[in-house]
CSV table of C-alpha atoms (C1' of nucleotides) in Angstrom, one decimal:
chain,number,residue,atom,x,y,z
A,957,UNK,CA,160.0,-71.3,-7.5
A,958,UNK,CA,162.1,-68.5,-6.3
A,959,UNK,CA,160.0,-65.6,-5.0
A,960,UNK,CA,160.7,-62.4,-6.7
A,961,UNK,CA,160.2,-59.6,-4.2
A,962,UNK,CA,161.6,-56.7,-6.4
A,963,UNK,CA,158.7,-54.6,-5.6
A,964,UNK,CA,158.0,-55.3,-2.0
A,965,UNK,CA,160.2,-53.0,0.1
A,966,UNK,CA,161.5,-55.7,2.3
A,967,UNK,CA,161.7,-59.5,2.4
A,968,UNK,CA,162.9,-59.8,6.0
A,969,UNK,CA,160.2,-61.8,7.6
A,970,UNK,CA,159.4,-64.9,5.9
A,971,UNK,CA,157.6,-66.7,8.7
A,972,UNK,CA,153.8,-66.2,9.4
A,973,UNK,CA,152.7,-65.0,12.6
A,974,UNK,CA,151.5,-67.7,14.7
A,975,UNK,CA,148.8,-65.8,16.5
A,976,UNK,CA,146.4,-63.4,15.0
A,977,UNK,CA,145.8,-65.7,12.0
A,978,UNK,CA,148.5,-64.1,10.2
A,979,UNK,CA,146.2,-61.3,9.0
A,980,UNK,CA,148.1,-58.3,9.9
A,981,UNK,CA,151.5,-58.1,8.4
A,982,UNK,CA,151.5,-60.6,5.5
A,983,UNK,CA,154.7,-60.5,3.1
A,984,UNK,CA,153.4,-62.9,0.7
A,985,UNK,CA,150.0,-61.3,0.3
A,986,UNK,CA,150.9,-59.6,-2.7
A,987,UNK,CA,152.0,-62.8,-4.6
A,988,UNK,CA,149.1,-64.5,-3.3
A,989,UNK,CA,146.8,-61.9,-4.7
A,990,UNK,CA,148.6,-62.4,-8.1
A,991,UNK,CA,148.1,-66.1,-8.1
A,992,UNK,CA,144.7,-65.8,-7.1
A,993,UNK,CA,144.2,-63.4,-10.4
A,994,UNK,CA,145.8,-66.4,-12.3
A,995,UNK,CA,143.5,-68.9,-11.0
A,996,UNK,CA,140.5,-66.6,-11.6
A,997,UNK,CA,141.6,-66.4,-15.3
A,998,UNK,CA,142.2,-70.0,-15.5
A,999,UNK,CA,138.6,-70.8,-14.2
A,1000,UNK,CA,136.5,-67.9,-15.6
A,1001,UNK,CA,138.6,-66.4,-18.5
A,1002,UNK,CA,140.5,-63.1,-18.6
A,1003,UNK,CA,137.4,-61.1,-19.2
A,1004,UNK,CA,135.8,-62.1,-16.0
A,1005,UNK,CA,138.7,-60.7,-13.9
A,1006,UNK,CA,137.5,-58.1,-11.5
A,1007,UNK,CA,139.1,-56.8,-8.2
A,1008,UNK,CA,136.4,-58.4,-6.4
A,1009,UNK,CA,136.6,-61.6,-7.9
A,1010,UNK,CA,140.4,-61.7,-7.2
A,1011,UNK,CA,140.0,-60.7,-3.5
A,1012,UNK,CA,137.4,-63.3,-3.0
A,1013,UNK,CA,139.7,-66.0,-4.7
A,1014,UNK,CA,142.6,-64.8,-2.5
A,1015,UNK,CA,140.5,-64.7,0.7
A,1016,UNK,CA,141.3,-60.9,1.2
A,1017,UNK,CA,139.2,-58.0,1.5
A,1018,UNK,CA,138.5,-55.8,-1.6
A,1019,UNK,CA,140.8,-53.0,-0.3
A,1020,UNK,CA,143.7,-55.2,-0.2
A,1021,UNK,CA,143.9,-55.9,-4.1
A,1022,UNK,CA,143.5,-52.1,-4.9
A,1023,UNK,CA,146.3,-51.3,-2.1
A,1024,UNK,CA,148.9,-53.7,-3.6
A,1025,UNK,CA,148.0,-53.0,-7.1
A,1026,UNK,CA,147.3,-49.7,-8.4
A,1027,UNK,CA,145.2,-50.4,-11.0
A,1028,UNK,CA,143.4,-53.7,-12.3
A,1029,UNK,CA,145.5,-53.6,-15.4
A,1030,UNK,CA,148.7,-53.7,-13.2
A,1031,UNK,CA,147.4,-56.6,-11.4
A,1032,UNK,CA,146.6,-58.6,-14.6
A,1033,UNK,CA,150.1,-57.6,-15.9
A,1034,UNK,CA,151.9,-58.9,-12.8
A,1035,UNK,CA,149.8,-62.2,-12.6
A,1036,UNK,CA,150.2,-63.2,-16.2
A,1037,UNK,CA,153.9,-62.2,-16.2
A,1038,UNK,CA,154.3,-64.4,-13.2
A,1039,UNK,CA,152.4,-67.2,-14.9
A,1040,UNK,CA,154.5,-67.0,-17.8
A,1041,UNK,CA,157.7,-67.2,-15.9
A,1042,UNK,CA,156.6,-70.0,-13.8
A,1043,UNK,CA,155.7,-71.8,-17.1
A,1044,UNK,CA,159.1,-71.2,-18.4
A,1045,UNK,CA,160.9,-72.1,-15.3
A,1046,UNK,CA,159.0,-75.5,-15.1
A,1047,UNK,CA,159.8,-76.0,-18.9
A,1048,UNK,CA,163.6,-75.3,-18.2
A,1049,UNK,CA,163.2,-77.9,-15.3
A,1050,UNK,CA,161.7,-80.4,-17.4
A,1051,UNK,CA,164.4,-79.8,-20.0
A,1052,UNK,CA,167.2,-80.3,-17.3
A,1053,UNK,CA,165.8,-83.8,-16.4
A,1054,UNK,CA,166.7,-85.1,-20.1
A,1055,UNK,CA,169.7,-86.3,-21.6
A,1056,UNK,CA,170.6,-85.3,-25.1
A,1057,UNK,CA,170.3,-88.9,-26.5
A,1058,UNK,CA,166.4,-89.2,-25.9
A,1059,UNK,CA,163.8,-90.2,-28.5
A,1060,UNK,CA,162.6,-86.7,-29.3
A,1061,UNK,CA,159.1,-87.3,-30.9
A,1062,UNK,CA,158.3,-89.7,-27.8
A,1063,UNK,CA,159.3,-87.0,-25.2
A,1064,UNK,CA,157.7,-84.1,-27.0
A,1065,UNK,CA,154.4,-86.1,-27.2
A,1066,UNK,CA,154.7,-86.5,-23.3
A,1067,UNK,CA,155.0,-82.8,-23.1
A,1068,UNK,CA,152.1,-82.2,-25.1
A,1069,UNK,CA,150.0,-84.8,-23.2
A,1070,UNK,CA,151.1,-83.2,-19.9
A,1071,UNK,CA,150.2,-79.7,-21.0
A,1072,UNK,CA,146.8,-80.8,-22.4
A,1073,UNK,CA,146.0,-83.0,-19.5
A,1074,UNK,CA,147.3,-82.6,-15.7
A,1075,UNK,CA,148.7,-79.0,-16.6
A,1076,UNK,CA,145.6,-77.9,-18.6
A,1077,UNK,CA,145.0,-74.8,-16.3
A,1078,UNK,CA,148.6,-73.7,-16.9
A,1079,UNK,CA,147.9,-74.0,-20.8
A,1080,UNK,CA,144.7,-72.2,-20.6
A,1081,UNK,CA,146.3,-69.3,-18.8
A,1082,UNK,CA,148.9,-69.2,-21.2
A,1083,UNK,CA,146.7,-69.0,-24.2
A,1084,UNK,CA,144.8,-66.4,-22.5
A,1085,UNK,CA,147.8,-64.2,-22.1
A,1086,UNK,CA,148.7,-64.6,-25.6
A,1087,UNK,CA,145.6,-63.3,-27.0
A,1088,UNK,CA,145.5,-60.5,-24.3
A,1089,UNK,CA,148.8,-59.4,-25.3
A,1090,UNK,CA,147.3,-58.8,-28.7
A,1091,UNK,CA,145.6,-55.6,-27.3
A,1092,UNK,CA,147.9,-55.0,-24.5
A,1093,UNK,CA,151.4,-54.1,-25.3
A,1094,UNK,CA,152.7,-54.4,-21.9
A,1095,UNK,CA,152.2,-58.2,-21.8
A,1096,UNK,CA,153.9,-58.9,-25.1
A,1097,UNK,CA,157.3,-59.4,-23.5
A,1098,UNK,CA,155.8,-62.4,-21.3
A,1099,UNK,CA,154.1,-63.8,-24.5
A,1100,UNK,CA,157.3,-63.8,-26.6
A,1101,UNK,CA,159.5,-64.9,-23.7
A,1102,UNK,CA,157.6,-68.1,-23.8
A,1103,UNK,CA,158.0,-68.6,-27.5
A,1104,UNK,CA,161.8,-68.0,-27.2
A,1105,UNK,CA,162.2,-70.6,-24.3
A,1106,UNK,CA,160.5,-73.1,-26.5
A,1107,UNK,CA,162.5,-72.4,-29.4
A,1108,UNK,CA,165.6,-72.4,-27.6
A,1109,UNK,CA,164.8,-75.6,-25.7
A,1110,UNK,CA,164.0,-77.5,-29.2
A,1111,UNK,CA,167.0,-75.9,-30.9
A,1112,UNK,CA,169.3,-77.4,-28.2
A,1113,UNK,CA,168.2,-80.9,-29.1
A,1114,UNK,CA,168.4,-80.5,-32.7
A,1115,UNK,CA,169.6,-77.4,-35.0
A,1116,UNK,CA,168.0,-73.9,-35.6
A,1117,UNK,CA,165.6,-74.6,-38.2
A,1118,UNK,CA,164.4,-77.8,-36.9
A,1119,UNK,CA,163.9,-76.3,-33.4
A,1120,UNK,CA,161.8,-73.5,-34.7
A,1121,UNK,CA,159.9,-76.1,-36.8
A,1122,UNK,CA,159.3,-78.3,-33.8
A,1123,UNK,CA,158.6,-75.4,-31.6
A,1124,UNK,CA,155.7,-74.5,-34.3
A,1125,UNK,CA,154.4,-78.0,-34.4
A,1126,UNK,CA,154.4,-78.2,-30.7
A,1127,UNK,CA,152.5,-74.8,-30.5
A,1128,UNK,CA,150.0,-75.8,-33.1
A,1129,UNK,CA,149.3,-79.0,-31.5
A,1130,UNK,CA,148.6,-77.4,-28.1
A,1131,UNK,CA,146.5,-74.8,-29.7
A,1132,UNK,CA,144.3,-77.3,-31.5
A,1133,UNK,CA,144.1,-79.8,-28.6
A,1134,UNK,CA,143.2,-77.3,-25.9
A,1135,UNK,CA,139.7,-76.9,-27.6
A,1136,UNK,CA,139.2,-80.3,-28.5
A,1137,UNK,CA,136.7,-82.3,-26.2
A,1138,UNK,CA,138.2,-85.7,-26.1
A,1139,UNK,CA,141.9,-85.5,-25.6
A,1140,UNK,CA,143.7,-86.3,-28.8
A,1141,UNK,CA,145.2,-89.8,-29.1
A,1142,UNK,CA,148.8,-90.4,-28.0
A,1143,UNK,CA,149.9,-92.1,-31.2
A,1144,UNK,CA,148.4,-89.4,-33.2
A,1145,UNK,CA,150.5,-86.8,-31.6
A,1146,UNK,CA,153.5,-89.1,-31.5
A,1147,UNK,CA,153.2,-89.9,-35.4
A,1148,UNK,CA,153.0,-86.3,-36.4
A,1149,UNK,CA,156.0,-85.4,-34.2
A,1150,UNK,CA,157.8,-88.4,-36.2
A,1151,UNK,CA,156.8,-87.3,-39.6
A,1152,UNK,CA,158.0,-83.7,-38.4
A,1153,UNK,CA,161.5,-84.9,-37.6
A,1154,UNK,CA,161.7,-87.1,-40.8
A,1155,UNK,CA,161.7,-90.3,-39.0
A,1156,UNK,CA,160.0,-93.2,-41.2
A,1157,UNK,CA,161.4,-96.0,-39.6
A,1158,UNK,CA,159.1,-95.9,-36.7
A,1159,UNK,CA,155.5,-96.9,-37.1
B,1140,UNK,CA,121.6,-38.4,-36.6
B,1141,UNK,CA,118.3,-39.8,-37.4
B,1142,UNK,CA,118.2,-42.8,-39.8
B,1143,UNK,CA,121.4,-43.0,-41.5
B,1144,UNK,CA,120.7,-42.4,-45.1
B,1145,UNK,CA,123.0,-44.9,-46.6
B,1146,UNK,CA,121.5,-48.2,-45.3
B,1147,UNK,CA,117.7,-48.3,-44.6
B,1148,UNK,CA,115.7,-46.7,-47.6
B,1149,UNK,CA,117.3,-48.0,-50.8
B,1150,UNK,CA,117.8,-51.5,-51.9
B,1151,UNK,CA,116.7,-55.1,-50.9
B,1152,UNK,CA,113.4,-54.1,-49.4
B,1153,UNK,CA,111.3,-55.5,-52.2
B,1154,UNK,CA,112.9,-58.8,-52.5
B,1155,UNK,CA,111.2,-59.7,-49.2
B,1156,UNK,CA,107.8,-59.0,-50.7
B,1157,UNK,CA,105.4,-61.9,-51.4
B,1158,UNK,CA,104.9,-64.8,-49.1
B,1159,UNK,CA,105.4,-65.4,-45.6
B,1160,UNK,CA,104.6,-63.1,-42.7
B,1161,UNK,CA,108.3,-62.4,-42.2
B,1162,UNK,CA,108.6,-58.8,-43.1
B,1163,UNK,CA,111.8,-57.0,-42.6
B,1164,UNK,CA,112.5,-53.2,-43.2
B,1165,UNK,CA,116.2,-53.9,-43.2
B,1166,UNK,CA,116.9,-57.4,-43.7
B,1167,UNK,CA,120.6,-57.0,-43.5
B,1168,UNK,CA,120.7,-55.3,-40.2
B,1169,UNK,CA,121.1,-58.3,-38.1
B,1170,UNK,CA,124.0,-59.5,-39.9
B,1171,UNK,CA,125.5,-55.9,-40.0
B,1172,UNK,CA,125.4,-55.8,-36.2
B,1173,UNK,CA,127.2,-59.2,-36.0
B,1174,UNK,CA,129.9,-58.0,-38.5
B,1175,UNK,CA,130.1,-54.7,-36.3
B,1176,UNK,CA,130.6,-56.9,-33.3
B,1177,UNK,CA,133.6,-58.8,-35.1
B,1178,UNK,CA,135.1,-55.6,-35.9
B,1179,UNK,CA,134.9,-54.5,-32.3
B,1180,UNK,CA,136.7,-57.7,-31.3
B,1181,UNK,CA,139.4,-57.1,-33.7
B,1182,UNK,CA,139.8,-53.7,-32.7
B,1183,UNK,CA,139.6,-53.7,-28.9
B,1184,UNK,CA,139.5,-57.3,-27.8
B,1185,UNK,CA,136.7,-59.6,-26.9
B,1186,UNK,CA,136.5,-58.4,-23.3
B,1187,UNK,CA,135.7,-54.9,-24.5
B,1188,UNK,CA,132.6,-55.8,-26.4
B,1189,UNK,CA,129.3,-54.2,-25.1
B,1190,UNK,CA,126.1,-53.6,-26.7
B,1191,UNK,CA,126.7,-50.0,-26.8
B,1192,UNK,CA,130.2,-50.5,-28.5
B,1193,UNK,CA,128.7,-52.6,-31.1
B,1194,UNK,CA,125.8,-50.3,-31.7
B,1195,UNK,CA,128.2,-47.5,-32.2
B,1196,UNK,CA,130.3,-49.4,-34.6
B,1197,UNK,CA,127.2,-50.6,-36.7
B,1198,UNK,CA,125.8,-47.2,-36.5
B,1199,UNK,CA,122.6,-48.4,-35.1
B,1200,UNK,CA,120.8,-47.6,-31.8
B,1201,UNK,CA,121.2,-49.2,-28.7
B,1202,UNK,CA,118.0,-50.8,-28.8
B,1203,UNK,CA,118.7,-52.4,-32.2
B,1204,UNK,CA,121.2,-54.7,-30.9
B,1205,UNK,CA,119.0,-55.7,-27.9
B,1206,UNK,CA,116.2,-56.5,-30.2
B,1207,UNK,CA,118.1,-58.6,-32.9
B,1208,UNK,CA,119.9,-60.6,-30.0
B,1209,UNK,CA,118.4,-61.8,-26.8
B,1210,UNK,CA,121.6,-61.4,-24.9
B,1211,UNK,CA,125.2,-60.4,-25.5
B,1212,UNK,CA,126.4,-63.9,-25.3
B,1213,UNK,CA,124.1,-64.6,-28.2
B,1214,UNK,CA,125.5,-61.7,-30.1
B,1215,UNK,CA,129.0,-62.9,-29.5
B,1216,UNK,CA,128.3,-66.3,-30.4
B,1217,UNK,CA,126.6,-65.4,-33.8
B,1218,UNK,CA,129.6,-62.8,-34.6
B,1219,UNK,CA,132.3,-65.2,-33.9
B,1220,UNK,CA,130.5,-68.3,-35.7
B,1221,UNK,CA,130.1,-65.9,-38.6
B,1222,UNK,CA,133.7,-64.9,-38.7
B,1223,UNK,CA,134.9,-68.6,-38.3
B,1224,UNK,CA,132.5,-69.3,-41.3
B,1225,UNK,CA,134.0,-66.6,-43.5
B,1226,UNK,CA,137.4,-67.7,-42.7
B,1227,UNK,CA,136.6,-71.2,-43.7
B,1228,UNK,CA,135.1,-70.0,-46.8
B,1229,UNK,CA,137.9,-67.6,-47.6
B,1230,UNK,CA,140.4,-70.5,-47.1
B,1231,UNK,CA,138.4,-72.9,-49.4
B,1232,UNK,CA,138.3,-70.3,-51.9
B,1233,UNK,CA,142.2,-69.9,-51.7
B,1234,UNK,CA,142.5,-73.5,-52.0
B,1235,UNK,CA,140.4,-73.9,-55.2
B,1236,UNK,CA,142.6,-71.4,-56.9
B,1237,UNK,CA,145.6,-73.7,-56.6
B,1238,UNK,CA,146.6,-76.9,-58.6
B,1239,UNK,CA,147.9,-79.8,-56.9
B,1240,UNK,CA,151.4,-79.6,-58.4
B,1241,UNK,CA,152.5,-76.4,-56.5
B,1242,UNK,CA,155.4,-75.7,-54.2
B,1243,UNK,CA,153.7,-76.5,-51.0
B,1244,UNK,CA,156.2,-74.6,-48.8
B,1245,UNK,CA,156.0,-71.5,-50.9
B,1246,UNK,CA,152.3,-71.3,-50.9
B,1247,UNK,CA,152.1,-72.0,-47.3
B,1248,UNK,CA,154.6,-69.3,-46.4
B,1249,UNK,CA,152.3,-67.0,-48.7
B,1250,UNK,CA,149.3,-68.0,-46.8
B,1251,UNK,CA,150.9,-67.4,-43.6
B,1252,UNK,CA,152.2,-63.9,-44.4
B,1253,UNK,CA,149.0,-63.1,-45.7
B,1254,UNK,CA,147.3,-64.0,-42.6
B,1255,UNK,CA,149.7,-61.9,-40.6
B,1256,UNK,CA,149.7,-59.0,-42.6
B,1257,UNK,CA,146.8,-57.9,-44.8
B,1258,UNK,CA,144.4,-60.3,-43.1
B,1259,UNK,CA,145.7,-59.5,-39.6
B,1260,UNK,CA,142.3,-58.5,-38.1
B,1261,UNK,CA,140.7,-61.7,-39.4
B,1262,UNK,CA,143.6,-64.0,-37.7
B,1263,UNK,CA,143.3,-61.7,-34.5
B,1264,UNK,CA,139.4,-62.4,-34.2
B,1265,UNK,CA,140.1,-66.0,-35.0
B,1266,UNK,CA,142.3,-66.4,-32.0
B,1267,UNK,CA,140.2,-64.6,-29.7
B,1268,UNK,CA,137.4,-67.0,-30.9
B,1269,UNK,CA,139.7,-69.8,-29.8
B,1270,UNK,CA,140.3,-68.7,-26.4
B,1271,UNK,CA,136.8,-67.4,-25.8
B,1272,UNK,CA,135.8,-70.9,-26.8
B,1273,UNK,CA,137.8,-72.5,-23.7
B,1274,UNK,CA,135.2,-70.9,-21.4
B,1275,UNK,CA,132.1,-71.0,-23.7
B,1276,UNK,CA,131.1,-74.5,-24.9
B,1277,UNK,CA,128.7,-72.9,-27.4
B,1278,UNK,CA,131.8,-71.3,-29.4
B,1279,UNK,CA,133.8,-74.7,-29.6
B,1280,UNK,CA,132.1,-76.0,-32.7
B,1281,UNK,CA,133.1,-72.9,-34.6
B,1282,UNK,CA,136.8,-73.2,-33.4
B,1283,UNK,CA,137.1,-76.9,-34.3
B,1284,UNK,CA,135.5,-76.2,-37.7
B,1285,UNK,CA,138.5,-74.1,-38.7
B,1286,UNK,CA,140.9,-76.7,-37.3
B,1287,UNK,CA,139.1,-79.3,-39.6
B,1288,UNK,CA,139.1,-77.3,-42.6
B,1289,UNK,CA,143.0,-76.5,-42.2
B,1290,UNK,CA,143.6,-80.2,-41.6
B,1291,UNK,CA,141.5,-81.4,-44.6
B,1292,UNK,CA,143.1,-78.7,-46.8
B,1293,UNK,CA,146.6,-79.7,-46.1
B,1294,UNK,CA,145.7,-83.4,-46.2
B,1295,UNK,CA,144.6,-83.0,-49.7
B,1296,UNK,CA,147.8,-81.9,-51.0
B,1297,UNK,CA,150.0,-84.6,-49.1
B,1298,UNK,CA,148.7,-87.4,-46.9
B,1299,UNK,CA,146.8,-87.5,-43.6
B,1300,UNK,CA,149.9,-87.5,-41.2
B,1301,UNK,CA,151.7,-84.8,-43.2
B,1302,UNK,CA,148.5,-82.9,-43.5
B,1303,UNK,CA,148.1,-82.7,-39.8
B,1304,UNK,CA,151.6,-81.9,-39.2
B,1305,UNK,CA,151.7,-79.1,-41.5
B,1306,UNK,CA,148.5,-77.7,-40.1
B,1307,UNK,CA,150.2,-77.9,-36.8
B,1308,UNK,CA,153.1,-76.0,-37.9
B,1309,UNK,CA,150.8,-73.4,-39.7
B,1310,UNK,CA,148.8,-73.0,-36.6
B,1311,UNK,CA,151.9,-72.5,-34.5
B,1312,UNK,CA,153.4,-70.2,-37.0
B,1313,UNK,CA,150.4,-68.0,-36.8
B,1314,UNK,CA,150.3,-68.2,-33.1
B,1315,UNK,CA,153.9,-67.1,-32.7
B,1316,UNK,CA,153.8,-64.6,-35.5
B,1317,UNK,CA,150.8,-62.6,-34.4
B,1318,UNK,CA,152.5,-61.4,-31.2
B,1319,UNK,CA,155.7,-60.6,-32.7
B,1320,UNK,CA,156.3,-57.0,-33.5
B,1321,UNK,CA,158.2,-57.1,-36.5
B,1322,UNK,CA,156.7,-59.6,-39.0
B,1323,UNK,CA,158.8,-62.6,-39.3
B,1324,UNK,CA,161.0,-63.1,-42.2
B,1325,UNK,CA,159.8,-64.5,-45.4
B,1326,UNK,CA,162.8,-66.8,-45.8
B,1327,UNK,CA,162.6,-68.0,-42.2
B,1328,UNK,CA,158.9,-69.3,-42.6
B,1329,UNK,CA,159.7,-70.8,-46.1
B,1330,UNK,CA,162.7,-72.4,-44.6
B,1331,UNK,CA,160.5,-74.0,-41.7
B,1332,UNK,CA,158.1,-75.3,-43.9
B,1333,UNK,CA,160.8,-77.0,-46.3
B,1334,UNK,CA,162.3,-78.6,-43.3
B,1335,UNK,CA,158.8,-79.9,-42.2
B,1336,UNK,CA,158.2,-81.4,-45.5
B,1337,UNK,CA,161.6,-82.8,-45.5
B,1338,UNK,CA,162.8,-81.0,-48.4
B,1339,UNK,CA,166.7,-80.5,-48.0
B,1340,UNK,CA,167.4,-79.5,-51.5
B,1341,UNK,CA,166.6,-75.8,-50.8
B,1342,UNK,CA,169.1,-73.5,-49.0
C,281,DA,C1',159.0,-43.1,25.5
C,282,DG,C1',156.9,-40.5,20.6
C,283,DT,C1',156.7,-40.0,15.7
C,284,DT,C1',156.8,-41.5,11.3
C,285,DT,C1',156.0,-44.8,7.7
C,286,DT,C1',154.1,-48.9,5.7
C,287,DT,C1',150.5,-52.1,5.6
C,288,DA,C1',145.6,-53.1,5.8
C,289,DT,C1',140.6,-52.7,5.5
C,290,DG,C1',136.0,-51.0,5.0
C,291,DT,C1',133.0,-47.7,2.7
C,292,DA,C1',131.4,-44.4,-0.7
C,293,DC,C1',130.8,-42.8,-5.3
C,294,DA,C1',130.6,-42.0,-9.9
C,295,DG,C1',130.3,-44.3,-14.2
C,296,DA,C1',129.5,-48.3,-17.2
C,297,DT,C1',126.7,-52.2,-18.5
C,298,DG,C1',123.0,-55.7,-19.6
C,299,DT,C1',118.6,-55.4,-20.4
C,300,DA,C1',113.5,-54.5,-19.8
C,301,DC,C1',110.0,-51.8,-21.7
C,302,DA,C1',106.9,-48.4,-23.3
C,303,DC,C1',106.3,-46.1,-27.5
C,304,DA,C1',106.4,-45.6,-32.7
C,305,DT,C1',106.5,-47.2,-37.5
C,306,DA,C1',106.3,-50.0,-41.3
C,307,DG,C1',104.4,-54.1,-43.5
C,308,DT,C1',100.8,-57.5,-44.0
C,309,DT,C1',96.2,-59.0,-43.7
C,310,DG,C1',91.4,-59.0,-43.4
D,1073,DC,C1',90.0,-48.8,-45.0
D,1074,DA,C1',91.0,-50.8,-40.1
D,1075,DA,C1',93.2,-54.2,-37.1
D,1076,DC,C1',97.1,-56.7,-36.5
D,1077,DT,C1',101.9,-57.9,-36.2
D,1078,DA,C1',106.8,-57.7,-37.0
D,1079,DT,C1',110.3,-54.4,-36.6
D,1080,DG,C1',112.6,-50.5,-34.8
D,1081,DT,C1',114.1,-47.1,-31.0
D,1082,DG,C1',114.8,-44.0,-27.0
D,1083,DT,C1',115.0,-44.4,-22.2
D,1084,DA,C1',115.1,-46.1,-17.3
D,1085,DC,C1',116.8,-48.8,-13.9
D,1086,DA,C1',119.0,-52.2,-11.0
D,1087,DT,C1',123.5,-54.1,-10.8
D,1088,DC,C1',128.4,-54.1,-11.0
D,1089,DT,C1',132.8,-52.0,-11.6
D,1090,DG,C1',137.2,-49.5,-10.7
D,1091,DT,C1',139.0,-46.7,-7.6
D,1092,DA,C1',139.3,-43.1,-4.1
D,1093,DC,C1',139.9,-42.2,0.6
D,1094,DA,C1',139.3,-42.0,5.7
D,1095,DT,C1',140.5,-44.9,9.3
D,1096,DA,C1',143.3,-48.0,11.8
D,1097,DA,C1',146.8,-50.7,13.5
D,1098,DA,C1',151.6,-52.7,13.2
D,1099,DA,C1',156.2,-51.8,12.4
D,1100,DA,C1',160.2,-49.0,12.0
D,1101,DC,C1',162.7,-45.2,13.5
D,1102,DT,C1',164.6,-41.4,16.6
DNA sequence: AGTTTTTATGTACAGATGTACACATAGTTG
DNA sequence: CAACTATGTGTACATCTGTACATAAAAACT
């Protein structure tokens, strides 16, 4: 969770001002607005994003969003890019906590269920980003970055072809599971992954 | 521009003559508006849909859309449901034209490339529908119907587990391919499908 | 000190949007 | 024929939206 302040002029002060409610000079405000935008997308959908909705979610006045972001598209682009980068970072962190001898179908099933359950908001935003990128070329890089990270991750544990195949299975299961009302069964997902890797011994 | 010449006067008025008080001067108008809504979603995204944009695309006045559809959400729901049903019907038609002895990875690759190429608009709308359903329960049935049709189709040519697995691969490949700028290579997709079905004889 | 720059905020305004609604017309019914 | 109803259309209006901008205060700078 390293803060990328490439656009803020300076990152000298990282402590909140104790008095004054921290309302005057607030170095994290820009990022906080972006995260508020993410939560708005997660809760209400990308079509409901407005300057006012984001400002309300972030607890800042309207003028603050228009000051930190030139246009609403900029705000959306920054927010979704940050969401995608967070997702990739979290994915790599998860991958680092695994050794290479694990039971791949089992851990992939865990990952699917986590994205559909506790991390549902994150998954929803990621999907909104995907579709938004269809009509906004500025967002495509963030979308394909996620795909690449997923593919690289799976490739590292198998080979190139199987990695791509498993990435597709993973993507498809997420895609199908995110709209289903009851969460899919754990055994069902694991069975699918086992069939994908050609493992017929389990059952 | 008064009444557009090609749509209202000629054709299909007489087939409504007869019984019932349901008198329609233009029986196809409602459906035509829904299809115009689909094209607007395909071209500009679901967030850009408005009464006026749909009316312009359909070549009807603004009042016509508000007359045939109580609210904009209704219009969207009807349009996306119709799009999903069209997709399912087209998919079943495609399946009927195949015998059971085909080379499954090859034909699945054809299908993926068709959805990413000539039928890209259809695929885009389907994905917009998926994401829209995340925040609109009224659209979920249409989304899951597509999933079910896909799964049933693939299951019919293999078995239940493999069918679900292949449906996930198919979904994932569409999902990833729709945002990629150059269309994915044919051999790459076919190789992935062959690996998925456990066919190692091919190179 | 004073001056300039950056950050923050409230407000105003033009444009777009959903939708109601009054009017118009065609089709049906008596 | 006339009365009635379903269908179609143009317009008005309240509301929401993005964004510009004047103002102000804090920080940076000389």
